[in-house]
Amino acid sequence: MKTITSRQNAWFKRVRDALREHRDEIVIEGPKFVADAIAGGWKPMAVFSSESQMTFSRELFAALSETKSPQNVIALFERPRFALSSVLSPRSSVVVALDGVQDPGNVGTIVRLAAAFDCAGVVLLPGCADAYSPKAIRASAGTVLSIPIVEATVSDLKDLPIYAADARGATIDPPARAAVIVFGSEGSGVSDEIRSRAKLIAIRTSPRVESLNVAASAAILLSRSYDAR
């Protein structure tokens, strides 16, 4: 086994760049997340751990890790690419769309919810944080590799009915299939463009609370959608 100790090493630089940019390559950290990704059929370009052919020194693991306690297992994967049609074509479930959700933790959590409730995929509309950033991957508990995620514009959603979580909407049941459910930004909700095209769904809450966190709203509506199938 080769232990990499230099920050000038090409593999160290490659992993570091993938953590920063996550354009063509992404990084999964932690033994469980890496094992789950591999079990799901994803082939890593490289795995760095005490049980693989290469590993990083403790100092380099600490430099790469974004967690307080580095888990000393890092894998480099090719960034998944999906066609929008592969997400919008299935009609047996709903599609989740995120409209300007800027917190990668919320993006990752909603990706995990979409996987948990068997959605067809997740569409990232303009202004969203990247679902393949390290923080989003951690928040998704690694499920970013188990559900299609694509970037698109509102006009790309023209083939399906659009529903949106919005406090000004009606307290109706969310669709069970063949529709898009949109969740908006943390501060201002869905955009005016979405609001003008979508059927708005409100979640009934106590007057003591002005609004729910976007991930909490997604958990409630996607659970109801799943139960109705």
Short mmCIF file of N, CA and C in Angstrom, two decimals, residues 20-152:
data_model
loop_
_atom_site.label_atom_id
_atom_site.label_comp_id
_atom_site.label_asym_id
_atom_site.label_seq_id
_atom_site.Cartn_x
_atom_site.Cartn_y
_atom_site.Cartn_z
N ARG A 20 -13.41 21.11 -4.22
CA ARG A 20 -13.68 22.53 -4.39
C ARG A 20 -14.64 22.81 -5.54
N GLU A 21 -14.46 22.09 -6.64
CA GLU A 21 -15.18 22.45 -7.86
C GLU A 21 -16.32 21.50 -8.21
N HIS A 22 -16.16 20.21 -7.90
CA HIS A 22 -17.13 19.14 -8.19
C HIS A 22 -17.80 19.31 -9.55
N ARG A 23 -17.02 19.53 -10.58
CA ARG A 23 -17.54 19.69 -11.94
C ARG A 23 -17.63 18.35 -12.66
N ASP A 24 -16.48 17.76 -12.91
CA ASP A 24 -16.44 16.48 -13.62
C ASP A 24 -16.22 15.31 -12.68
N GLU A 25 -15.66 15.58 -11.51
CA GLU A 25 -15.40 14.54 -10.52
C GLU A 25 -15.91 14.99 -9.17
N ILE A 26 -16.41 14.03 -8.39
CA ILE A 26 -16.92 14.34 -7.06
C ILE A 26 -16.25 13.43 -6.04
N VAL A 27 -16.32 13.83 -4.80
CA VAL A 27 -15.68 13.08 -3.72
C VAL A 27 -16.74 12.59 -2.73
N ILE A 28 -16.67 11.33 -2.38
CA ILE A 28 -17.50 10.75 -1.32
C ILE A 28 -16.57 10.41 -0.17
N GLU A 29 -16.94 10.81 1.03
CA GLU A 29 -16.10 10.59 2.20
C GLU A 29 -16.82 9.71 3.22
N GLY A 30 -16.08 8.81 3.84
CA GLY A 30 -16.64 7.96 4.88
C GLY A 30 -16.84 6.54 4.41
N PRO A 31 -16.51 5.55 5.24
CA PRO A 31 -16.58 4.15 4.81
C PRO A 31 -17.97 3.70 4.41
N LYS A 32 -19.01 4.14 5.13
CA LYS A 32 -20.36 3.69 4.80
C LYS A 32 -20.84 4.29 3.47
N PHE A 33 -20.64 5.61 3.30
CA PHE A 33 -21.10 6.25 2.08
C PHE A 33 -20.38 5.70 0.86
N VAL A 34 -19.08 5.47 1.00
CA VAL A 34 -18.30 4.92 -0.12
C VAL A 34 -18.78 3.50 -0.43
N ALA A 35 -18.96 2.70 0.61
CA ALA A 35 -19.41 1.32 0.41
C ALA A 35 -20.80 1.29 -0.22
N ASP A 36 -21.69 2.18 0.22
CA ASP A 36 -23.04 2.22 -0.34
C ASP A 36 -23.02 2.61 -1.81
N ALA A 37 -22.16 3.58 -2.15
CA ALA A 37 -22.05 4.00 -3.55
C ALA A 37 -21.56 2.86 -4.43
N ILE A 38 -20.56 2.16 -3.96
CA ILE A 38 -20.02 1.03 -4.74
C ILE A 38 -21.06 -0.09 -4.84
N ALA A 39 -21.76 -0.36 -3.74
CA ALA A 39 -22.80 -1.39 -3.76
C ALA A 39 -23.93 -1.02 -4.72
N GLY A 40 -24.14 0.30 -4.90
CA GLY A 40 -25.17 0.76 -5.81
C GLY A 40 -24.75 0.74 -7.27
N GLY A 41 -23.53 0.28 -7.54
CA GLY A 41 -23.08 0.14 -8.92
C GLY A 41 -22.15 1.22 -9.42
N TRP A 42 -21.84 2.19 -8.58
CA TRP A 42 -20.93 3.26 -9.01
C TRP A 42 -19.49 2.81 -8.85
N LYS A 43 -18.70 3.00 -9.90
CA LYS A 43 -17.30 2.56 -9.90
C LYS A 43 -16.39 3.74 -9.60
N PRO A 44 -15.66 3.68 -8.50
CA PRO A 44 -14.77 4.79 -8.16
C PRO A 44 -13.54 4.82 -9.06
N MET A 45 -13.06 6.02 -9.30
CA MET A 45 -11.81 6.18 -10.02
C MET A 45 -10.63 5.83 -9.12
N ALA A 46 -10.80 6.10 -7.84
CA ALA A 46 -9.77 5.77 -6.86
C ALA A 46 -10.39 5.77 -5.47
N VAL A 47 -9.89 4.89 -4.62
CA VAL A 47 -10.30 4.85 -3.23
C VAL A 47 -9.05 4.98 -2.37
N PHE A 48 -9.11 5.86 -1.41
CA PHE A 48 -7.97 6.09 -0.53
C PHE A 48 -8.37 5.67 0.89
N SER A 49 -7.79 4.60 1.36
CA SER A 49 -8.07 4.09 2.70
C SER A 49 -6.97 3.11 3.09
N SER A 50 -6.99 2.68 4.33
CA SER A 50 -5.98 1.73 4.81
C SER A 50 -6.16 0.36 4.19
N GLU A 51 -7.31 0.11 3.56
CA GLU A 51 -7.57 -1.20 2.97
C GLU A 51 -7.44 -1.19 1.45
N SER A 52 -7.06 -0.06 0.87
CA SER A 52 -6.91 0.03 -0.58
C SER A 52 -5.43 0.14 -0.94
N GLN A 53 -5.15 0.27 -2.22
CA GLN A 53 -3.77 0.33 -2.67
C GLN A 53 -3.11 1.67 -2.36
N MET A 54 -3.92 2.69 -2.13
CA MET A 54 -3.38 4.00 -1.78
C MET A 54 -4.12 4.58 -0.59
N THR A 55 -3.42 5.38 0.18
CA THR A 55 -4.05 6.11 1.27
C THR A 55 -3.32 7.41 1.45
N PHE A 56 -3.95 8.34 2.14
CA PHE A 56 -3.30 9.60 2.48
C PHE A 56 -2.79 9.53 3.92
N SER A 57 -1.79 10.32 4.21
CA SER A 57 -1.32 10.43 5.58
C SER A 57 -2.42 11.08 6.42
N ARG A 58 -2.30 10.96 7.72
CA ARG A 58 -3.30 11.54 8.61
C ARG A 58 -3.42 13.05 8.39
N GLU A 59 -2.30 13.70 8.16
CA GLU A 59 -2.30 15.14 7.92
C GLU A 59 -3.06 15.49 6.65
N LEU A 60 -2.87 14.71 5.59
CA LEU A 60 -3.55 15.01 4.34
C LEU A 60 -5.04 14.69 4.41
N PHE A 61 -5.40 13.61 5.12
CA PHE A 61 -6.82 13.33 5.32
C PHE A 61 -7.48 14.50 6.04
N ALA A 62 -6.80 15.04 7.05
CA ALA A 62 -7.35 16.16 7.81
C ALA A 62 -7.49 17.40 6.92
N ALA A 63 -6.54 17.59 6.00
CA ALA A 63 -6.60 18.74 5.10
C ALA A 63 -7.74 18.62 4.11
N LEU A 64 -8.07 17.40 3.71
CA LEU A 64 -9.12 17.19 2.73
C LEU A 64 -10.51 17.13 3.36
N SER A 65 -10.60 16.61 4.56
CA SER A 65 -11.90 16.38 5.18
C SER A 65 -12.55 17.69 5.60
N GLU A 66 -13.86 17.78 5.40
CA GLU A 66 -14.63 18.94 5.85
C GLU A 66 -15.38 18.63 7.14
N THR A 67 -15.10 17.49 7.73
CA THR A 67 -15.72 17.13 9.00
C THR A 67 -14.69 17.26 10.12
N LYS A 68 -15.16 17.39 11.34
CA LYS A 68 -14.24 17.56 12.48
C LYS A 68 -13.42 16.30 12.73
N SER A 69 -14.00 15.16 12.43
CA SER A 69 -13.31 13.88 12.66
C SER A 69 -13.16 13.15 11.33
N PRO A 70 -12.04 13.33 10.63
CA PRO A 70 -11.84 12.64 9.35
C PRO A 70 -12.01 11.14 9.50
N GLN A 71 -12.72 10.52 8.52
CA GLN A 71 -12.99 9.10 8.60
C GLN A 71 -11.98 8.25 7.83
N ASN A 72 -11.00 8.94 7.24
CA ASN A 72 -9.87 8.25 6.59
C ASN A 72 -10.27 7.31 5.47
N VAL A 73 -11.40 7.58 4.86
CA VAL A 73 -11.82 6.86 3.64
C VAL A 73 -12.38 7.90 2.69
N ILE A 74 -11.76 8.04 1.54
CA ILE A 74 -12.21 8.99 0.53
C ILE A 74 -12.19 8.29 -0.82
N ALA A 75 -13.23 8.48 -1.61
CA ALA A 75 -13.28 7.90 -2.95
C ALA A 75 -13.60 8.99 -3.96
N LEU A 76 -13.00 8.86 -5.12
CA LEU A 76 -13.19 9.81 -6.21
C LEU A 76 -14.06 9.15 -7.28
N PHE A 77 -15.18 9.80 -7.64
CA PHE A 77 -16.10 9.28 -8.63
C PHE A 77 -16.27 10.28 -9.77
N GLU A 78 -16.62 9.75 -10.93
CA GLU A 78 -17.02 10.63 -12.01
C GLU A 78 -18.38 11.24 -11.66
N ARG A 79 -18.53 12.54 -11.91
CA ARG A 79 -19.81 13.19 -11.60
C ARG A 79 -20.92 12.57 -12.45
N PRO A 80 -22.00 12.12 -11.84
CA PRO A 80 -23.09 11.52 -12.61
C PRO A 80 -23.74 12.53 -13.55
N ARG A 81 -24.12 12.06 -14.73
CA ARG A 81 -24.81 12.91 -15.71
C ARG A 81 -26.07 12.19 -16.16
N PHE A 82 -27.19 12.88 -16.11
CA PHE A 82 -28.46 12.30 -16.54
C PHE A 82 -29.14 13.23 -17.53
N ALA A 83 -29.87 12.64 -18.45
CA ALA A 83 -30.68 13.44 -19.38
C ALA A 83 -31.96 13.87 -18.66
N LEU A 84 -32.42 15.07 -18.95
CA LEU A 84 -33.65 15.56 -18.33
C LEU A 84 -34.82 14.64 -18.65
N SER A 85 -34.82 14.06 -19.84
CA SER A 85 -35.91 13.17 -20.23
C SER A 85 -36.01 11.94 -19.33
N SER A 86 -34.87 11.49 -18.80
CA SER A 86 -34.89 10.31 -17.93
C SER A 86 -35.56 10.60 -16.60
N VAL A 87 -35.59 11.88 -16.23
CA VAL A 87 -36.26 12.29 -14.99
C VAL A 87 -37.73 12.57 -15.22
N LEU A 88 -38.05 13.21 -16.35
CA LEU A 88 -39.43 13.63 -16.60
C LEU A 88 -40.30 12.55 -17.23
N SER A 89 -39.68 11.52 -17.81
CA SER A 89 -40.46 10.50 -18.52
C SER A 89 -41.29 9.59 -17.62
N PRO A 90 -40.74 9.08 -16.49
CA PRO A 90 -41.55 8.19 -15.66
C PRO A 90 -42.81 8.89 -15.16
N ARG A 91 -43.92 8.18 -15.18
CA ARG A 91 -45.19 8.78 -14.76
C ARG A 91 -45.75 8.11 -13.50
N SER A 92 -45.02 7.18 -12.93
CA SER A 92 -45.54 6.45 -11.78
C SER A 92 -45.25 7.15 -10.46
N SER A 93 -44.49 8.23 -10.49
CA SER A 93 -44.20 8.97 -9.28
C SER A 93 -44.08 10.44 -9.62
N VAL A 94 -43.63 11.26 -8.70
CA VAL A 94 -43.49 12.70 -8.94
C VAL A 94 -42.01 13.06 -9.10
N VAL A 95 -41.80 14.22 -9.68
CA VAL A 95 -40.46 14.80 -9.82
C VAL A 95 -40.35 15.94 -8.82
N VAL A 96 -39.22 16.03 -8.15
CA VAL A 96 -38.97 17.14 -7.24
C VAL A 96 -38.15 18.20 -7.98
N ALA A 97 -38.54 19.46 -7.88
CA ALA A 97 -37.75 20.56 -8.44
C ALA A 97 -37.44 21.55 -7.33
N LEU A 98 -36.22 22.03 -7.31
CA LEU A 98 -35.78 23.00 -6.32
C LEU A 98 -35.54 24.33 -7.02
N ASP A 99 -36.17 25.36 -6.51
CA ASP A 99 -36.16 26.68 -7.14
C ASP A 99 -35.37 27.66 -6.27
N GLY A 100 -34.09 27.82 -6.56
CA GLY A 100 -33.28 28.77 -5.81
C GLY A 100 -32.97 28.36 -4.38
N VAL A 101 -32.95 27.07 -4.09
CA VAL A 101 -32.58 26.59 -2.75
C VAL A 101 -31.06 26.68 -2.64
N GLN A 102 -30.58 27.61 -1.85
CA GLN A 102 -29.16 27.95 -1.85
C GLN A 102 -28.33 27.22 -0.80
N ASP A 103 -28.95 26.70 0.21
CA ASP A 103 -28.20 26.00 1.26
C ASP A 103 -27.93 24.56 0.81
N PRO A 104 -26.66 24.17 0.63
CA PRO A 104 -26.38 22.80 0.19
C PRO A 104 -26.88 21.75 1.17
N GLY A 105 -26.98 22.12 2.46
CA GLY A 105 -27.53 21.17 3.43
C GLY A 105 -28.99 20.87 3.14
N ASN A 106 -29.76 21.90 2.81
CA ASN A 106 -31.16 21.69 2.44
C ASN A 106 -31.29 20.93 1.13
N VAL A 107 -30.44 21.27 0.15
CA VAL A 107 -30.47 20.54 -1.12
C VAL A 107 -30.21 19.06 -0.88
N GLY A 108 -29.18 18.74 -0.12
CA GLY A 108 -28.85 17.34 0.15
C GLY A 108 -29.94 16.62 0.91
N THR A 109 -30.54 17.30 1.88
CA THR A 109 -31.62 16.69 2.66
C THR A 109 -32.81 16.38 1.77
N ILE A 110 -33.15 17.29 0.86
CA ILE A 110 -34.30 17.06 -0.02
C ILE A 110 -33.98 15.96 -1.04
N VAL A 111 -32.76 15.87 -1.49
CA VAL A 111 -32.36 14.74 -2.35
C VAL A 111 -32.59 13.43 -1.61
N ARG A 112 -32.21 13.40 -0.36
CA ARG A 112 -32.42 12.18 0.45
C ARG A 112 -33.91 11.87 0.59
N LEU A 113 -34.72 12.89 0.80
CA LEU A 113 -36.17 12.70 0.90
C LEU A 113 -36.74 12.20 -0.42
N ALA A 114 -36.26 12.76 -1.53
CA ALA A 114 -36.74 12.31 -2.84
C ALA A 114 -36.43 10.85 -3.07
N ALA A 115 -35.26 10.42 -2.62
CA ALA A 115 -34.90 9.00 -2.74
C ALA A 115 -35.76 8.15 -1.80
N ALA A 116 -35.97 8.64 -0.59
CA ALA A 116 -36.74 7.88 0.40
C ALA A 116 -38.19 7.66 -0.03
N PHE A 117 -38.75 8.65 -0.74
CA PHE A 117 -40.14 8.55 -1.17
C PHE A 117 -40.26 8.21 -2.65
N ASP A 118 -39.19 7.63 -3.19
CA ASP A 118 -39.21 7.02 -4.52
C ASP A 118 -39.65 7.98 -5.62
N CYS A 119 -39.13 9.19 -5.59
CA CYS A 119 -39.43 10.15 -6.65
C CYS A 119 -38.63 9.81 -7.91
N ALA A 120 -39.07 10.31 -9.04
CA ALA A 120 -38.41 9.99 -10.30
C ALA A 120 -37.05 10.66 -10.43
N GLY A 121 -36.86 11.76 -9.75
CA GLY A 121 -35.60 12.46 -9.81
C GLY A 121 -35.72 13.85 -9.22
N VAL A 122 -34.61 14.57 -9.23
CA VAL A 122 -34.56 15.93 -8.68
C VAL A 122 -34.06 16.87 -9.76
N VAL A 123 -34.79 17.95 -9.98
CA VAL A 123 -34.41 18.98 -10.95
C VAL A 123 -33.94 20.21 -10.18
N LEU A 124 -32.73 20.67 -10.49
CA LEU A 124 -32.20 21.88 -9.87
C LEU A 124 -32.44 23.04 -10.83
N LEU A 125 -33.31 23.94 -10.45
CA LEU A 125 -33.58 25.13 -11.25
C LEU A 125 -32.54 26.20 -10.93
N PRO A 126 -32.44 27.25 -11.72
CA PRO A 126 -31.40 28.27 -11.50
C PRO A 126 -31.38 28.80 -10.07
N GLY A 127 -30.16 29.03 -9.58
CA GLY A 127 -29.98 29.59 -8.24
C GLY A 127 -29.82 28.57 -7.14
N CYS A 128 -29.84 27.28 -7.48
CA CYS A 128 -29.71 26.24 -6.46
C CYS A 128 -28.24 25.93 -6.17
N ALA A 129 -27.99 25.51 -4.96
CA ALA A 129 -26.67 24.97 -4.62
C ALA A 129 -26.47 23.65 -5.34
N ASP A 130 -25.24 23.28 -5.58
CA ASP A 130 -24.93 22.06 -6.30
C ASP A 130 -25.18 20.84 -5.41
N ALA A 131 -25.97 19.90 -5.91
CA ALA A 131 -26.27 18.68 -5.14
C ALA A 131 -25.06 17.79 -4.96
N TYR A 132 -24.00 18.02 -5.74
CA TYR A 132 -22.81 17.19 -5.65
C TYR A 132 -21.67 17.88 -4.90
N SER A 133 -21.97 18.95 -4.20
CA SER A 133 -20.96 19.56 -3.33
C SER A 133 -20.78 18.68 -2.10
N PRO A 134 -19.63 18.76 -1.44
CA PRO A 134 -19.40 17.89 -0.28
C PRO A 134 -20.47 18.02 0.80
N LYS A 135 -20.90 19.25 1.11
CA LYS A 135 -21.91 19.42 2.17
C LYS A 135 -23.25 18.81 1.76
N ALA A 136 -23.62 18.98 0.50
CA ALA A 136 -24.88 18.40 0.03
C ALA A 136 -24.81 16.88 0.03
N ILE A 137 -23.69 16.34 -0.37
CA ILE A 137 -23.53 14.88 -0.37
C ILE A 137 -23.67 14.33 1.04
N ARG A 138 -23.03 15.01 2.00
CA ARG A 138 -23.14 14.54 3.40
C ARG A 138 -24.58 14.63 3.88
N ALA A 139 -25.25 15.75 3.56
CA ALA A 139 -26.65 15.92 4.00
C ALA A 139 -27.56 14.89 3.37
N SER A 140 -27.21 14.42 2.18
CA SER A 140 -28.03 13.41 1.50
C SER A 140 -27.74 12.01 1.99
N ALA A 141 -26.76 11.89 2.89
CA ALA A 141 -26.31 10.58 3.37
C ALA A 141 -25.89 9.68 2.20
N GLY A 142 -25.31 10.30 1.19
CA GLY A 142 -24.81 9.54 0.05
C GLY A 142 -25.85 9.18 -0.99
N THR A 143 -27.10 9.55 -0.79
CA THR A 143 -28.15 9.13 -1.73
C THR A 143 -28.10 9.89 -3.05
N VAL A 144 -27.20 10.87 -3.19
CA VAL A 144 -27.08 11.56 -4.47
C VAL A 144 -26.72 10.59 -5.59
N LEU A 145 -26.14 9.46 -5.25
CA LEU A 145 -25.77 8.49 -6.27
C LEU A 145 -26.85 7.45 -6.51
N SER A 146 -28.01 7.64 -5.88
CA SER A 146 -29.08 6.64 -6.05
C SER A 146 -30.31 7.22 -6.73
N ILE A 147 -30.27 8.49 -7.12
CA ILE A 147 -31.42 9.12 -7.74
C ILE A 147 -30.93 10.10 -8.81
N PRO A 148 -31.58 10.16 -9.97
CA PRO A 148 -31.14 11.10 -11.00
C PRO A 148 -31.31 12.56 -10.56
N ILE A 149 -30.28 13.35 -10.83
CA ILE A 149 -30.31 14.78 -10.52
C ILE A 149 -29.87 15.53 -11.78
N VAL A 150 -30.67 16.51 -12.18
CA VAL A 150 -30.35 17.27 -13.39
C VAL A 150 -30.55 18.76 -13.15
N GLU A 151 -29.92 19.57 -13.98
CA GLU A 151 -30.14 21.01 -13.97
C GLU A 151 -31.04 21.37 -15.14
N ALA A 152 -31.96 22.31 -14.92
CA ALA A 152 -32.89 22.68 -15.98
C ALA A 152 -33.46 24.06 -15.68
#
